[in-house]
Short mmCIF file of C-alpha atoms and ligand atoms in Angstrom, two decimals:
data_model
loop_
_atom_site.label_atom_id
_atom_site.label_comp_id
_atom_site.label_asym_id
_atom_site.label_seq_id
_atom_site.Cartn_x
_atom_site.Cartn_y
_atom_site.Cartn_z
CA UNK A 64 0.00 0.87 35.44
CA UNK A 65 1.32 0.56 31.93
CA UNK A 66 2.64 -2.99 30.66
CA UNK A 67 5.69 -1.66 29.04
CA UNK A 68 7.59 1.42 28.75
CA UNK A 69 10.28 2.44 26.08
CA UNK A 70 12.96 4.67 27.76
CA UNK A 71 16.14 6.55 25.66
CA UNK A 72 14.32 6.37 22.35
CA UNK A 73 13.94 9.49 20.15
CA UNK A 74 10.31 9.42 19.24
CA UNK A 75 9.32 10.50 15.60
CA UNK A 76 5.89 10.81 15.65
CA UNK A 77 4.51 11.79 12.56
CA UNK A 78 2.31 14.26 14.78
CA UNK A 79 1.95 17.92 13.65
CA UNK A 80 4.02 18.24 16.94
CA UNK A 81 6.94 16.24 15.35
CA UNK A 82 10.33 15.16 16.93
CA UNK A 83 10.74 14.18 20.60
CA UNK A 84 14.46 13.54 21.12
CA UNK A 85 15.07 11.21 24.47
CA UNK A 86 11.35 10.26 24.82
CA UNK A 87 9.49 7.55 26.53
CA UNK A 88 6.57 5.74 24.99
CA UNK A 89 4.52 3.43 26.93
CA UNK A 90 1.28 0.66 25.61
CA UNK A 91 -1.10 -1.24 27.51
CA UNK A 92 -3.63 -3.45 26.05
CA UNK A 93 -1.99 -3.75 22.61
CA UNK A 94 -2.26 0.51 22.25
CA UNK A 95 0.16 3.34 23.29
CA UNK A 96 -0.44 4.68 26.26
CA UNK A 97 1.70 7.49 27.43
CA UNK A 98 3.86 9.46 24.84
CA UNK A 99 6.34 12.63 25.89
CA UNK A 100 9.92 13.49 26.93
CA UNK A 101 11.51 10.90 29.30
CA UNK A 102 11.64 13.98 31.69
CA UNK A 103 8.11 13.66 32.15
CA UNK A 104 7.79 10.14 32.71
CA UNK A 105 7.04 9.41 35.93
CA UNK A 106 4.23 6.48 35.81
CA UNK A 107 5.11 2.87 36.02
CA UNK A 108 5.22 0.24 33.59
CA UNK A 109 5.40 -3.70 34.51
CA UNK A 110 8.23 -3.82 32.38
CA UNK A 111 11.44 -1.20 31.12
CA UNK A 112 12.76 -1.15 28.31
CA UNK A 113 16.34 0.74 26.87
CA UNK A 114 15.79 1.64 23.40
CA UNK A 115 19.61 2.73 23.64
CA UNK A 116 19.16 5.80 22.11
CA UNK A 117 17.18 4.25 18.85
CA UNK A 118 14.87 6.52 16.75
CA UNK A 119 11.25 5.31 17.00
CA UNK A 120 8.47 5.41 14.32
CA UNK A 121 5.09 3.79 13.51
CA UNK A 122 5.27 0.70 12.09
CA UNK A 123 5.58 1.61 8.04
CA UNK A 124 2.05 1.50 6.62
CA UNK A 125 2.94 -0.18 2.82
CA UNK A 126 -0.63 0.50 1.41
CA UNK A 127 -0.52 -0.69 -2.04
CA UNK A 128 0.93 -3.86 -2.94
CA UNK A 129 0.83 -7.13 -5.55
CA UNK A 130 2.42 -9.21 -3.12
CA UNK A 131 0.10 -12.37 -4.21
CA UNK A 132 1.32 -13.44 -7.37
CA UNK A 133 3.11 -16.71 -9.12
CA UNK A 134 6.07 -16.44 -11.44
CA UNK A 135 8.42 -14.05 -12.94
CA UNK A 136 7.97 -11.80 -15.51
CA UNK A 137 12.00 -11.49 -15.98
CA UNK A 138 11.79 -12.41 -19.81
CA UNK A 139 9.82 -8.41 -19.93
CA UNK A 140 11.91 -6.83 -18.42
CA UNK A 141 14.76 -7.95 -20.96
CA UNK A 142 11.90 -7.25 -23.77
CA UNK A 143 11.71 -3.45 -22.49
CA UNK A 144 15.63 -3.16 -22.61
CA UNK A 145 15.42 -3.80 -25.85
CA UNK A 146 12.50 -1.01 -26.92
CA UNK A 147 9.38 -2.73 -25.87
CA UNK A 148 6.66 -0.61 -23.97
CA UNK A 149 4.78 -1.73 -21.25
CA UNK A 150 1.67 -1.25 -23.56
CA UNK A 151 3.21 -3.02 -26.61
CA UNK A 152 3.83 -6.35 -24.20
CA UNK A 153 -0.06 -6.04 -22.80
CA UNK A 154 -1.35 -5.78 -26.54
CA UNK A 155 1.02 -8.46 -27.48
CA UNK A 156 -0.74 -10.98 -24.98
CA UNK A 157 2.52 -10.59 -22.19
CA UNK A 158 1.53 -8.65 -19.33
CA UNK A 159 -0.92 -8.76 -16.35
CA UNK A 160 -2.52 -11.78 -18.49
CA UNK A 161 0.71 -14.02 -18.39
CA UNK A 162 0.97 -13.64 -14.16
CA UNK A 163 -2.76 -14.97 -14.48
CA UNK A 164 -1.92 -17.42 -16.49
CA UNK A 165 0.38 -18.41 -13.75
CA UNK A 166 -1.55 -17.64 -10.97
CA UNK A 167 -4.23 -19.37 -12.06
CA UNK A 168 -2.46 -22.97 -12.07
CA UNK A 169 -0.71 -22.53 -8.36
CA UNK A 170 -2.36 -23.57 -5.33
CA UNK A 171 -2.96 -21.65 -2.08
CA UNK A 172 -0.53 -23.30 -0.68
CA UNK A 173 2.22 -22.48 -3.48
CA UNK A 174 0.45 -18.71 -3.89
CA UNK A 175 1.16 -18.49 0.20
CA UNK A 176 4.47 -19.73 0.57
CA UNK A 177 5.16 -17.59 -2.46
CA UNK A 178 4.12 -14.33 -0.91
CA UNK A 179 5.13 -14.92 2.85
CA UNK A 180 8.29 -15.29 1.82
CA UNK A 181 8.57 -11.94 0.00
CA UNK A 182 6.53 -10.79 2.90
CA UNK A 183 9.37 -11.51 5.21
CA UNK A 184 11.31 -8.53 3.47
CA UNK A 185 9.03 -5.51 4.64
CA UNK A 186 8.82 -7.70 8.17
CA UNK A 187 12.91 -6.74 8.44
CA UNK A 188 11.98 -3.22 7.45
CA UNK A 189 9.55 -2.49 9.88
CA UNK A 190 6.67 -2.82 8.27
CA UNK A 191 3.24 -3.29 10.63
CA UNK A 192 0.89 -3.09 7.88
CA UNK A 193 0.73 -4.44 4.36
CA UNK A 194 -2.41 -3.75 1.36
CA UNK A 195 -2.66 -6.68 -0.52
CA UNK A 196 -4.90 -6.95 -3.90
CA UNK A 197 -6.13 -9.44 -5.93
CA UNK A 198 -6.22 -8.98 -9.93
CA UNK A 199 -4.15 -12.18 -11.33
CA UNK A 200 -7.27 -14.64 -11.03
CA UNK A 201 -9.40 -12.41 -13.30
CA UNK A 202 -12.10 -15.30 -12.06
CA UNK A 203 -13.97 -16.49 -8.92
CA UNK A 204 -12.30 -19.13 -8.09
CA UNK A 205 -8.67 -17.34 -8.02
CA UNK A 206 -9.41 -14.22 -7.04
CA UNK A 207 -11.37 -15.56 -4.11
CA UNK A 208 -7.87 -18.03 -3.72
CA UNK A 209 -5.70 -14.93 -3.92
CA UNK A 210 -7.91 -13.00 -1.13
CA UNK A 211 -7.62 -15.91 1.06
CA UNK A 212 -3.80 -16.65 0.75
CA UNK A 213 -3.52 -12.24 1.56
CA UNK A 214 -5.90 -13.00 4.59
CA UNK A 215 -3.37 -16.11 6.05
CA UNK A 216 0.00 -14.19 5.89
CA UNK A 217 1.62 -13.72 8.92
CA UNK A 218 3.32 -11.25 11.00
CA UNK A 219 1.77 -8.03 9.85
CA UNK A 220 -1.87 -6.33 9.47
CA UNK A 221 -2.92 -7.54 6.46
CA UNK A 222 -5.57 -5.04 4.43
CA UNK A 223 -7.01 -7.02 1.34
CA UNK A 224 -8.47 -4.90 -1.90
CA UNK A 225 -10.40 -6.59 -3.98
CA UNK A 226 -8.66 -6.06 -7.64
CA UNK A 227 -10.93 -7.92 -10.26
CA UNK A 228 -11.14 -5.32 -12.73
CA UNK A 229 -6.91 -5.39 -13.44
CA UNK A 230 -7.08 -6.26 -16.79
CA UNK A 231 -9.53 -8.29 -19.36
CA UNK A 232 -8.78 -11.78 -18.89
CA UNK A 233 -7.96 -14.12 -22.08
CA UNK A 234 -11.32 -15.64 -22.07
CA UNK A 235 -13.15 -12.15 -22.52
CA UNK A 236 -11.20 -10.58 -24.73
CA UNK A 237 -13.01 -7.85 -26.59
CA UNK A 238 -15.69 -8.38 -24.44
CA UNK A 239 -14.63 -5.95 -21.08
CA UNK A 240 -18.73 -4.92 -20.62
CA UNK A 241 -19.15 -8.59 -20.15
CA UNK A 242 -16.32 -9.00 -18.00
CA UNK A 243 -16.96 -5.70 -15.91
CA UNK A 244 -20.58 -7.79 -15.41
CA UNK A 245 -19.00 -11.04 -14.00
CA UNK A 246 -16.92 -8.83 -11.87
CA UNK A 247 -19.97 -6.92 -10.46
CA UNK A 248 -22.82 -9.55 -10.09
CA UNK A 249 -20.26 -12.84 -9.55
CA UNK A 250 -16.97 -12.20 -8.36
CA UNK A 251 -17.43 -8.94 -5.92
CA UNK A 252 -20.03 -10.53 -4.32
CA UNK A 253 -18.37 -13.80 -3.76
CA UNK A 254 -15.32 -12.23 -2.71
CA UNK A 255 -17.68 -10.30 -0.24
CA UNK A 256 -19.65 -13.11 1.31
CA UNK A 257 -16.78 -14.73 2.56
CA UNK A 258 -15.58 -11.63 3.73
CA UNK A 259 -12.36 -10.95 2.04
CA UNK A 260 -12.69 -7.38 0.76
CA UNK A 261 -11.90 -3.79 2.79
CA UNK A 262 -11.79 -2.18 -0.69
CA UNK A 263 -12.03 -2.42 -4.21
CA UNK A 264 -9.95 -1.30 -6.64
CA UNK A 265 -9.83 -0.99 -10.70
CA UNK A 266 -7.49 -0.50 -13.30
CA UNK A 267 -8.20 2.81 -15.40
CA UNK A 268 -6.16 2.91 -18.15
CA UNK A 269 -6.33 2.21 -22.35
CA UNK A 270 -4.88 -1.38 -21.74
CA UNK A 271 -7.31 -1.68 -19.15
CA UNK A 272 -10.57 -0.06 -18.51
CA UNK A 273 -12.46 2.67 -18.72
CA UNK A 274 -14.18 5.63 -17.36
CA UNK A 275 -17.37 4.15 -17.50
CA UNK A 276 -16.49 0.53 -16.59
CA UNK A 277 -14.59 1.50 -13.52
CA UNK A 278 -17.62 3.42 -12.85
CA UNK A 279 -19.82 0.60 -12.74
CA UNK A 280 -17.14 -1.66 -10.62
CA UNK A 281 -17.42 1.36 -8.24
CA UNK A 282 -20.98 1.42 -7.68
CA UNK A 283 -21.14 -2.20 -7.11
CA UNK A 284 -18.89 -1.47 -4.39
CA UNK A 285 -20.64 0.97 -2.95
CA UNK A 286 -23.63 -0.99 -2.84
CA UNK A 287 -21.91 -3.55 -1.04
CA UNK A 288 -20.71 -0.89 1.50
CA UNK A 289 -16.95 -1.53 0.76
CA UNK A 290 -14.66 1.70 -0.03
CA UNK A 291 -12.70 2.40 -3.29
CA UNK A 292 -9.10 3.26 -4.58
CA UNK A 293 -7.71 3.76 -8.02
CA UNK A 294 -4.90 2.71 -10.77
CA UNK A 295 -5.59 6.18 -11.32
CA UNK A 296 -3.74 8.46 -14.55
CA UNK A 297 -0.44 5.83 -14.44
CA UNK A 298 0.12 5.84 -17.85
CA UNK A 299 -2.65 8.68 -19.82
CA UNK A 300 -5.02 10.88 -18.71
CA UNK A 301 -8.55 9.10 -18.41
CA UNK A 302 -9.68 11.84 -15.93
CA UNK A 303 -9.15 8.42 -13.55
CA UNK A 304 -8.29 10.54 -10.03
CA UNK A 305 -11.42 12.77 -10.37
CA UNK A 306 -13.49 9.55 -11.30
CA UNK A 307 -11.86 7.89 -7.82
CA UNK A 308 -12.61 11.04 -6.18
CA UNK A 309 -16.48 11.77 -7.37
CA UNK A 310 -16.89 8.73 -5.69
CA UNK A 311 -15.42 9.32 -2.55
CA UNK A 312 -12.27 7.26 -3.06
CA UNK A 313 -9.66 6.19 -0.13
CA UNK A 314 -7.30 6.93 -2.59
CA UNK A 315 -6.05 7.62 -6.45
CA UNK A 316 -2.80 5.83 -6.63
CA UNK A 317 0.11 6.39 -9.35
CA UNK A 318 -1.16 9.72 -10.86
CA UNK A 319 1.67 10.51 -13.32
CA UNK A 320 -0.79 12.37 -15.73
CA UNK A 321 -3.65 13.29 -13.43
CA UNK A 322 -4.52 17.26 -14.45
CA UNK A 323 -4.38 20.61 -11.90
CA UNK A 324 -8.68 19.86 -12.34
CA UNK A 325 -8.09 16.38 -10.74
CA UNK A 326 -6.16 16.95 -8.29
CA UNK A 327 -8.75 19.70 -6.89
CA UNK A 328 -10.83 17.19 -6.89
CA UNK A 329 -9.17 15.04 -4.94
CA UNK A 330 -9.12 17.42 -2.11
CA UNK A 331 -12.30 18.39 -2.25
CA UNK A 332 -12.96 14.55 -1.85
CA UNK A 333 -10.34 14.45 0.65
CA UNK A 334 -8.78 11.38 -1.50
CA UNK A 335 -5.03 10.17 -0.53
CA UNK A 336 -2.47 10.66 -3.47
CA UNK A 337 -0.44 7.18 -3.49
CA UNK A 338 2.66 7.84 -5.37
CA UNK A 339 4.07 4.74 -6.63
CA UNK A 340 7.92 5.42 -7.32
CA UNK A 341 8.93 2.12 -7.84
CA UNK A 342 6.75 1.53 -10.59
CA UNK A 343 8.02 4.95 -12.57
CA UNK A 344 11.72 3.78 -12.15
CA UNK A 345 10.95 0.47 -13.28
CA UNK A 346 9.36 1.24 -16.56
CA UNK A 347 11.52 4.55 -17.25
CA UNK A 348 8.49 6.87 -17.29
CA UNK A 349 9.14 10.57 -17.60
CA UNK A 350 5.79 12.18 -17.05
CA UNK A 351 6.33 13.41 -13.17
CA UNK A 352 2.95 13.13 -10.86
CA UNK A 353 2.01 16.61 -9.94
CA UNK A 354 3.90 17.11 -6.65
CA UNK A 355 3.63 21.04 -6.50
CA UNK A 356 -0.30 20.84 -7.14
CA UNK A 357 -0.40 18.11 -4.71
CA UNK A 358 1.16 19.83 -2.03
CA UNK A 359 -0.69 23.40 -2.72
CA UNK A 360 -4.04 21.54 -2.40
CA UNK A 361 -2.49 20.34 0.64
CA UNK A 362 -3.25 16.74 -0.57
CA UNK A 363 -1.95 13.54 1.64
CA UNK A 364 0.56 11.92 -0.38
CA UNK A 365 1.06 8.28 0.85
CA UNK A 366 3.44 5.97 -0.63
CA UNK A 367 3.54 2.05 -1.92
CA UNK A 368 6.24 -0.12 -3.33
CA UNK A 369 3.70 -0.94 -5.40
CA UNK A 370 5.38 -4.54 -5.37
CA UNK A 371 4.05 -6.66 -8.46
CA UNK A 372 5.51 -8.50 -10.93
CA UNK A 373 5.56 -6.30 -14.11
CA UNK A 374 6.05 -2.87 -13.49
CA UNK A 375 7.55 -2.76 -9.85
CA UNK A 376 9.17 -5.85 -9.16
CA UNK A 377 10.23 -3.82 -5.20
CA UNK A 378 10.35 -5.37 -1.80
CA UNK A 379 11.56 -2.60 -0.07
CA UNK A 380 9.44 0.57 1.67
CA UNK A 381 13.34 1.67 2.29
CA UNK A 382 13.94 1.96 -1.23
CA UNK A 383 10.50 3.19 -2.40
CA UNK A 384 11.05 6.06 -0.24
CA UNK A 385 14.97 6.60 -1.29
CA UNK A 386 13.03 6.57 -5.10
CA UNK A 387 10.10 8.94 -4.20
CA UNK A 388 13.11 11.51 -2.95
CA UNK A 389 15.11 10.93 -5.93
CA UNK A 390 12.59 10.90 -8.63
CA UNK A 391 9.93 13.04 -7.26
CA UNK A 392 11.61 15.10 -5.66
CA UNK A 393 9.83 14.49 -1.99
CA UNK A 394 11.32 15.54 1.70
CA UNK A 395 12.84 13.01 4.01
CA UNK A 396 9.83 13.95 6.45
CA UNK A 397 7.22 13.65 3.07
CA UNK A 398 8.58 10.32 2.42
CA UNK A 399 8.29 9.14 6.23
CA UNK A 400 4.72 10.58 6.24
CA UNK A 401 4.04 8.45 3.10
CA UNK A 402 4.90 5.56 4.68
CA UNK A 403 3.20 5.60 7.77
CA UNK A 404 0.61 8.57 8.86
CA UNK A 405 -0.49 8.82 4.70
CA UNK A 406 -0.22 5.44 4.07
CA UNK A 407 -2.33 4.87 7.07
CA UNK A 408 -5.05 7.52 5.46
CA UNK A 409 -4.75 5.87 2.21
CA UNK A 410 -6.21 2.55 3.78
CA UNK A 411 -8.73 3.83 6.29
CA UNK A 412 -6.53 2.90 9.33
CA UNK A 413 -5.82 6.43 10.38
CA UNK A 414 -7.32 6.52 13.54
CA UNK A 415 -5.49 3.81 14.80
CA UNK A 416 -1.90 3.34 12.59
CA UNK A 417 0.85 5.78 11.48
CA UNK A 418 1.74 8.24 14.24
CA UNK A 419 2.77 7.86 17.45
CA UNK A 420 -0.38 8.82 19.71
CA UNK A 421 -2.17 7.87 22.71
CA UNK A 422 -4.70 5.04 21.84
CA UNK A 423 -2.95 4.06 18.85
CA UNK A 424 -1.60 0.75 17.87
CA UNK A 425 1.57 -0.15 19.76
CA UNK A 426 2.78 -1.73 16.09
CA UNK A 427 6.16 -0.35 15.85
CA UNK A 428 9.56 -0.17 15.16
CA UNK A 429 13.25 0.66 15.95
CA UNK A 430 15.97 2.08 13.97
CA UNK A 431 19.54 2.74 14.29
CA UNK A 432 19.88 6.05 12.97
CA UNK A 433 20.87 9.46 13.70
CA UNK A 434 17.46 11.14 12.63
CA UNK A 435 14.62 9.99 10.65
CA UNK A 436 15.79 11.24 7.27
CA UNK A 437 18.50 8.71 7.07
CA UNK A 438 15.80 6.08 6.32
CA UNK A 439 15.08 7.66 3.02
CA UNK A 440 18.78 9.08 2.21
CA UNK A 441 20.63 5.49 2.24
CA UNK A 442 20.37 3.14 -0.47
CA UNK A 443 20.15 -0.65 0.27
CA UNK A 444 21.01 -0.16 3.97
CA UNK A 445 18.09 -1.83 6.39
CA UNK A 446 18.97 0.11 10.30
CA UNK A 447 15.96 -1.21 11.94
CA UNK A 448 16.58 -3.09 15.17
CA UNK A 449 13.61 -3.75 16.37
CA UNK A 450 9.86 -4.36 15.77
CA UNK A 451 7.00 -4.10 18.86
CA UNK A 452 3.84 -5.97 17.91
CA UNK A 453 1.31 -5.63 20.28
CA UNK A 454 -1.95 -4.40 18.60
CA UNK A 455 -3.56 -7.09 16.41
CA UNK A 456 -3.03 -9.99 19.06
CA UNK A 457 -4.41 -7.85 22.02
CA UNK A 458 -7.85 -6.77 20.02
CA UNK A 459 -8.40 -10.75 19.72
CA UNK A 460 -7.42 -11.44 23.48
CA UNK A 461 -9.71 -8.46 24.21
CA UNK A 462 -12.89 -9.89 22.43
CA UNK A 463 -15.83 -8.29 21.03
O1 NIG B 1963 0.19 -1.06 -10.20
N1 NIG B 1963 -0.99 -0.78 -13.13
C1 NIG B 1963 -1.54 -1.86 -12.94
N2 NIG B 1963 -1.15 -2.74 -12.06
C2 NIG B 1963 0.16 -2.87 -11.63
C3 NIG B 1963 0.98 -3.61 -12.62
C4 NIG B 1963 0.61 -5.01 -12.63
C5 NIG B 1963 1.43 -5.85 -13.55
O2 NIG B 1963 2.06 -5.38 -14.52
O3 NIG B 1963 1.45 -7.05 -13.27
C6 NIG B 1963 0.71 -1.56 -11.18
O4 NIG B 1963 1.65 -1.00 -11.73
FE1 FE B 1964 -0.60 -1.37 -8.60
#
């Protein structure tokens, strides 16, 4: 006996085996447990349900993300109108250092009202799972505070990266070695005992870090057992994705200059591309990722809003994938995939998020459209009409 079924929904579900138009979809215990043509449905479920002819997908999978973060960084964006590069406002002192400066003086309490509020945004979209990093503490004390507020939000799966290596905070400027130590001997660890880390991230860029710093952030990581991703290529060619994918990276996110030679990489390493579209609109790049190597190495490409402050102030999965179609020139179905089965990959959580499967989470949603694509093809529309949440509160009901 099931505990619910979904009858008259058109399933999409991000399978190799693809569309299932008038399907049925039933969970038990928090995870799908029958999935096929309503023809073939002949089981029971303790309850019925009429989707009403709704399309049904995964619950989007929104795998890289800012969302912690205190005040604006409005006055930029008017500074880039008028010529400014992103690089000219980091060198100038603006930048990732002015949200720390911010970040720094709120409380938890501020930082979490803060993001659950934006949070509430991809929660009307659908979302079931959210990657949240730290990276505007650029110390113990507030990246630990950002982890924790990431770890309290409510209403979706919350994955938390630990970010420490974003930038070179005030206090230690000219002096990234030193600060790439703190990170590895004081901050990861911290971060790590009170277990607030599934992965670790770094910034590899000219304003940032490089090669060989990220390299030592990484093997810290690894020594603590926790996996890695990458700001990967965003804005020059540091040879950043086949750094991320030497060492086994999750994923190389942004990408915009990564070469044919790291991209190979990458699928020898079996790392997710994140394409970050929201974050290329926002700061009028030019330089296009490399789709057509990406797809002929048969790469994942997962997507992110990418939401932060400064380069991709964008609260919308909806839009990012609208932007990745636009932009970079991705299918409706590449975009969907990117958002849930890819996005899944890019965090880890692919053998129980982003498709619609037997045994996988029953985190998912409803949306009133004629097929799939229309979620990437309309611009500031939001058809979802429903959200099922079933998975995170029946693993704690179920125990250990
Ligand atoms: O993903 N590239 C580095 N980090 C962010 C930007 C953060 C910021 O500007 O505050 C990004 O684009
Ligand atoms: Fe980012």
């Amino acid at each position: 006996m099931h505990d619910a079924v979904w009858l008259n929904a058109n399933l999409a579900t991000m399978t190799p085996h693809g569309a299932i138009v008038d399907g049925a979809l039933a969970v038990r215990q928090g995870r799908i447990s029958w999935v096929g043509p309503r023809s073939a449905w002949k089981d029971k479920a303790h309850e019925e349900h009429d989707a009403r002819g709704a399309w049904m997908l995964p619950g989007f999978v929104d795998c890289h993300t800012h969302l912690v973060y205190a005040g604006t960084r409005a006055h930029e964006f008017e500074l880039r109108l008028q010529g400014a590069s992103y690089e000219d406002i980091a060198k100038a002192g603006g930048g990732i250092v002015s949200t720390v400066r911010a970040t720094r003086s709120a409380s938890e309490a501020e930082l979490l009202a803060l993001a659950q509020k934006r949070l509430e945004r991809w929660i009307a979209e659908g979302t079931a799972v959210i990657e949240v990093k730290s990276g505007y503490g650029l110390d113990r004390e507030t990246e630990l505070k950002m982890l924790r507020v990431a770890r309290r939000l409510g209403g979706v799966t919350v994955k938390t990266t630990f970010l420490g290596a974003h930038a070179v905070p005030e206090e230690y400027k000219g002096r990234a070695d030193a600060y790439i130590d703190l990170v590895r001997k004081e901050v990861l660890p911290a971060a790590e005992a009170e277990k607030l880390v599934d992965a670790v991230d770094a910034f590899c860029e000219r304003i940032a870090f490089n090669r060989h710093q990220t390299a030592r952030v990484f093997t810290a990581a690894e020594k603590l057992k926790l996996p890695v991703k990458l700001h990967a290529d965003q804005l020059s060619d540091l040879g950043g994705a086949a750094l991320a994918a030497k060492h086994g990276a999750l994923s190389a996110d942004h990408l915009e200059y990564t070469s044919d030679s790291g991209v190979e990489a990458m699928a020898r390493a079996r790392t997710v591309a994140v394409l970050l579209p929201g974050a290329f609109y926002f700061l009028r790049e030019t330089r296009l990722p490399p789709i057509a190597a990406l797809r002929r190495h048969r790469v994942p490409i997962a997507l992110g809003t990418d939401h932060n402050p400064g380069s991709s102030p964008l609260s919308s999965p909806l839009l990012a994938m609208n932007l990745a179609c636009t932009l970079f020139h991705l299918t409706p179905d590449e975009a969907l995939a990117g958002f849930t089965i890819n996005g899944a990959r890019a965090l880890g959580m692919q053998e129980t998020h982003g498709s619609l499967e037997v045994g996988k989470a029953a985190d998912l949603a409803l949306w009133e459209v004629e097929a799939p694509a229309e979620l990437a093809y309309a611009i500031g529309a939001n058809p979802c009409v429903g959200r099922i949440r079933l998975y995170a509160s029946a693993q704690i009901g179920s125990g250990p």
